[in-house]
Coordinates of C-alpha atoms in Angstrom, one line a residue:
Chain A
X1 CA 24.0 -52.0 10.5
X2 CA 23.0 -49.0 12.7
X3 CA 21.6 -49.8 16.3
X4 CA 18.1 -50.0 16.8
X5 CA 16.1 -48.9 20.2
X6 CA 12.9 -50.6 20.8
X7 CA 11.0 -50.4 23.8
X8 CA 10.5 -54.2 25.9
X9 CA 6.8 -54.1 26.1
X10 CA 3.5 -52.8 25.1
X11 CA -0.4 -53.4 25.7
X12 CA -2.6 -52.5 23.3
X13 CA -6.6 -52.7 23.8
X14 CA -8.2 -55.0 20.6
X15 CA -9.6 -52.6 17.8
X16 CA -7.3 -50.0 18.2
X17 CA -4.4 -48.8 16.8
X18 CA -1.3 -50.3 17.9
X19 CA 2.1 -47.9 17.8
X20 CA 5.5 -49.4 17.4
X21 CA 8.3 -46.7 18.0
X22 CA 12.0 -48.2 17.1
X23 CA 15.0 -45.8 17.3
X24 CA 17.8 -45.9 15.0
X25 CA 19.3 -42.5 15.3
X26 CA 22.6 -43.8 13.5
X27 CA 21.2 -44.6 10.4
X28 CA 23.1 -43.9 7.0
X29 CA 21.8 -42.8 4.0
X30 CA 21.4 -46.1 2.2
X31 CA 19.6 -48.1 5.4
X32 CA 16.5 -49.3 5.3
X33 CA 14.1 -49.8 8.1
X34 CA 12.5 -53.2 8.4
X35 CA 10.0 -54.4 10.5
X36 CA 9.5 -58.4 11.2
X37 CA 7.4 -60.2 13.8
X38 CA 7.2 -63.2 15.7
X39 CA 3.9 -65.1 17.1
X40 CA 4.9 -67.4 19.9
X41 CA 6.8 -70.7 18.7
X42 CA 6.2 -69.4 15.2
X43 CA 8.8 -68.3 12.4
X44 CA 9.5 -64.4 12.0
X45 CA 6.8 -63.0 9.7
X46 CA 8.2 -60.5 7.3
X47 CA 5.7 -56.7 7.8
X48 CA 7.5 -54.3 6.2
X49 CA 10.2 -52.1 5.0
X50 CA 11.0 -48.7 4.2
X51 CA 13.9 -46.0 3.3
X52 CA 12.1 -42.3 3.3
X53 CA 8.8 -42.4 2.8
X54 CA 6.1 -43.3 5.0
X55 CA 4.7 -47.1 3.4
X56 CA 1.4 -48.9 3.9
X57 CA 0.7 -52.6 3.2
X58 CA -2.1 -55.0 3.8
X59 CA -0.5 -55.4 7.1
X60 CA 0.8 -52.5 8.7
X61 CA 2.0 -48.8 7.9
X62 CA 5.5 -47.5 8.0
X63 CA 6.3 -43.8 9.7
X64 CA 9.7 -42.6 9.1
X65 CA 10.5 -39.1 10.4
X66 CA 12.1 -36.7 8.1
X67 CA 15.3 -36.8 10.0
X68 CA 15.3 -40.4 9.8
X69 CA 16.6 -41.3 13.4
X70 CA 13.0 -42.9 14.0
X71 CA 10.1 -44.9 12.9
X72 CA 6.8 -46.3 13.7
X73 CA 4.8 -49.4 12.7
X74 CA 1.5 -48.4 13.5
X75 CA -1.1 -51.7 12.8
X76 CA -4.3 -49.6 12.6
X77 CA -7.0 -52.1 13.9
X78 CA -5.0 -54.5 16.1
X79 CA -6.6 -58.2 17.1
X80 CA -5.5 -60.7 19.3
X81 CA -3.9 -62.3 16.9
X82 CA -1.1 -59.2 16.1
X83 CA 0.0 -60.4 19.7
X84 CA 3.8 -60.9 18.8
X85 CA 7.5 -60.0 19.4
X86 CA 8.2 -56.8 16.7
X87 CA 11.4 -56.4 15.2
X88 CA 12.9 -53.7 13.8
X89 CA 15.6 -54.0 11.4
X90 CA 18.0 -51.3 9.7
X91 CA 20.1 -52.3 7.4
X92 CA 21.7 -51.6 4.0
X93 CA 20.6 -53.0 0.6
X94 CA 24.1 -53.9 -0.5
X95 CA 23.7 -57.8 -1.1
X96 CA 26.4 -60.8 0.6
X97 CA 23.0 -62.1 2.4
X98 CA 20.6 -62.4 4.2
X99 CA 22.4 -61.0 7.3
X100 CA 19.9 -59.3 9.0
X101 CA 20.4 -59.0 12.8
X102 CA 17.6 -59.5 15.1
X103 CA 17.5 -57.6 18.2
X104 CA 15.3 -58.6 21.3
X105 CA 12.3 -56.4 19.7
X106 CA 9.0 -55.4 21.8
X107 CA 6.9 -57.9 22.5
X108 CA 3.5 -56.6 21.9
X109 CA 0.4 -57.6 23.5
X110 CA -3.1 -57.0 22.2
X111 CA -6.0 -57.0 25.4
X112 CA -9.7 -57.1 25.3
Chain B
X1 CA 3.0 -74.1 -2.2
X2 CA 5.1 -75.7 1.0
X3 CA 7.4 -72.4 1.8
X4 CA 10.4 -73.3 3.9
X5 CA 10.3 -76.6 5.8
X6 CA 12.2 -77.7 8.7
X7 CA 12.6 -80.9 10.1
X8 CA 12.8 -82.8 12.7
X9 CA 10.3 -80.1 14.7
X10 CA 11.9 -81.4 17.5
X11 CA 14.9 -83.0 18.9
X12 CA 16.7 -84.3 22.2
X13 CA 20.6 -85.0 21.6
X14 CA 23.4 -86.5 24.6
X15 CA 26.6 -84.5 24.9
X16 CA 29.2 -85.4 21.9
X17 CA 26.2 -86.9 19.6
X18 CA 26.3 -85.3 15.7
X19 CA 23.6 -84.8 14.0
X20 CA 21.7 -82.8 10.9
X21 CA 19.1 -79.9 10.7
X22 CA 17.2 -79.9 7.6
X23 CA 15.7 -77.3 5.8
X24 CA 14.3 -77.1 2.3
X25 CA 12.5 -74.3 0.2
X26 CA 10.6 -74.7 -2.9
X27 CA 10.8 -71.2 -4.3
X28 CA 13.6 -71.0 -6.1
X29 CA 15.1 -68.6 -3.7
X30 CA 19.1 -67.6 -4.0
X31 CA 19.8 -67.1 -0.2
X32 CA 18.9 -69.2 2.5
X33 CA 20.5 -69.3 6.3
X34 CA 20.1 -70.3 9.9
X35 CA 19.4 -68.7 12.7
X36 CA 19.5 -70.0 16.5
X37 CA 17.0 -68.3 19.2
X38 CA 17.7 -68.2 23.0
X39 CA 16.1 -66.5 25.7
X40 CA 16.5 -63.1 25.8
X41 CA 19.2 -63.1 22.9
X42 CA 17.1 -62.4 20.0
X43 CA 18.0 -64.3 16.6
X44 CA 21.5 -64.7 15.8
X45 CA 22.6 -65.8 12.5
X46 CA 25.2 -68.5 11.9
X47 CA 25.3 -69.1 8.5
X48 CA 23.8 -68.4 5.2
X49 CA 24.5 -69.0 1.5
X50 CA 24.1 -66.6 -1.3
X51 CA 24.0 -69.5 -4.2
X52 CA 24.9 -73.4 -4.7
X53 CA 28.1 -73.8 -3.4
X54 CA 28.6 -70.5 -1.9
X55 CA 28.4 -70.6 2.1
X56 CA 29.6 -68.0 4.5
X57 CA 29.8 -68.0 8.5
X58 CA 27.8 -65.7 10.5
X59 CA 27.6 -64.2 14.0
X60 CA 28.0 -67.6 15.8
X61 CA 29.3 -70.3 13.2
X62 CA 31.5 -72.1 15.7
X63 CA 30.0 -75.7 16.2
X64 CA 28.3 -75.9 12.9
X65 CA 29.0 -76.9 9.6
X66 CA 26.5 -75.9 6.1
X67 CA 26.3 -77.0 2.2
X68 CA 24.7 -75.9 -0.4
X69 CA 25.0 -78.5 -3.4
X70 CA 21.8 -77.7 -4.7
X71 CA 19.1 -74.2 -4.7
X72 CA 16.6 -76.2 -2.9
X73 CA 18.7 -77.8 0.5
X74 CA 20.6 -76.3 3.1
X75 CA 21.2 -78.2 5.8
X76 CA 22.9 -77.7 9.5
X77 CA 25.6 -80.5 11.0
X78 CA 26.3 -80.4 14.2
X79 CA 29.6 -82.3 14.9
X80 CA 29.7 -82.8 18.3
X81 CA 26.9 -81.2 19.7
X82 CA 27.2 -79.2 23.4
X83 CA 24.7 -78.6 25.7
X84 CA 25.3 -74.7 24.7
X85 CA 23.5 -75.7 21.5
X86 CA 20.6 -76.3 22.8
X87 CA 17.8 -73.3 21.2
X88 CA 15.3 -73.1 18.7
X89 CA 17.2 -73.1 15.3
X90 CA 15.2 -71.5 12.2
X91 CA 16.2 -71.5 8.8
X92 CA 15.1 -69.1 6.6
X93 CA 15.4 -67.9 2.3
X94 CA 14.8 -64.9 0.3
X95 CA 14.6 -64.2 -3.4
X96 CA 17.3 -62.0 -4.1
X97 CA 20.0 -59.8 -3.2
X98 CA 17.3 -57.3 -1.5
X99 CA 16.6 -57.3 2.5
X100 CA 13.2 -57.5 1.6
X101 CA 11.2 -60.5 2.7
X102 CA 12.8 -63.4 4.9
X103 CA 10.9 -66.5 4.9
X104 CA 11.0 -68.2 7.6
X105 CA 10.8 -72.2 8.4
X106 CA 9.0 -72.9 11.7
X107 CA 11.6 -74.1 13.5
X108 CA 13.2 -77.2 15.6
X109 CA 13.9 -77.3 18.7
X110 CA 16.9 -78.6 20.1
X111 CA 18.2 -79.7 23.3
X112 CA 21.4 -81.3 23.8
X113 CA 21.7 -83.0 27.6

């Protein structure tokens, strides 16, 4: 799995949009990026994933930069309730299991 | 539709005691593992099965034991537990062979004293 850079922390204001940066210079061709989160005492929460092209769910968007050594989650209208640890993932498609490795993440937090 | 449930939510173990995690999912899904969460670690796996009767160690496995006789069950033994044990252990499944989408239980506690 390549390394992944996240920063610690990050505030976000409620309403607006919340930027997640994760670094994974190292990347190979056949990595995906994967974004999880993690609401206090909960369960991670699956968000995302992407290989090239920037994605956009019902949760969150995906930007991957055309060199793809970088990404961003970017939750476009966050609450107080996106207030979470976010985890991102790389890692290749190539089956064994469920092995993904969790990192410490950024532990977001969303502000009135 | 139940997901992945894990129980006991919590527990309190002495030094040397055994005892099973449980964790069940009701989605038919191949792959199922554990993870353990400490402070400042992050998740770690420590095992995780791709099928029924197909189990595999992880990052940490020492301590622990897994089975998978049937889709549904995978449960965690630990043999003699350790006060080092002591995290938040989560279990967690996914459909297929893909990275996709974890499910994730909500976890139990553990301490061991």
């Amino acid at each position: 799995d390549a390394k992944t850079t996240q920063p610690p922390s990050m505030d976000c204001a409620e309403g607006r949009a919340a930027n997640l940066p994760c670094n994974h210079s190292t990347i190979s061709g056949n990595e995906y990026v994967y974004w999880y989160r993690q609401i206090h005492s909960q369960g991670p929460q699956y968000i995302i994933h992407g290989l090239k092209n920037n994605e956009t769910n019902e949760m969150a968007s995906l930007i991957i930069t055309e060199d793809r050594k970088s990404s961003t989650l970017i939750l476009p209208h966050a609450t107080l309730r996106d207030t979470a640890v976010y985890y991102c993932i790389a890692r290749a498609r190539t089956g064994g299991g469920n092995k993904l490795t969790f990192g410490t993440g950024t532990q977001l937090k969303v502000e009135l | 539709n139940a997901g992945v449930t894990q129980t006991p939510k919590f527990q309190v173990l002495k030094t040397g005691q055994s005892m099973t995690l449980q964790c069940a999912q009701d989605m038919n899904h191949e792959y199922m593992s554990w993870y353990r969460q400490d402070p400042g670690m992050g998740l770690r796996l420590i095992h995780y099965s791709v099928g029924a009767g197909i189990t595999d160690q992880g990052e940490v496995p020492n301590g622990y034991n897994v089975s998978r006789s049937t889709t549904e069950d995978f449960p965690l033994r630990l043999l003699s537990a350790a006060p080092s044990q002591t995290s938040v252990y989560f279990c967690a499944s996914s459909q297929d062979r893909g990275w996709e989408k974890l499910f994730f239980g909500s976890g139990t506690q553990l301490s061991v004293l």
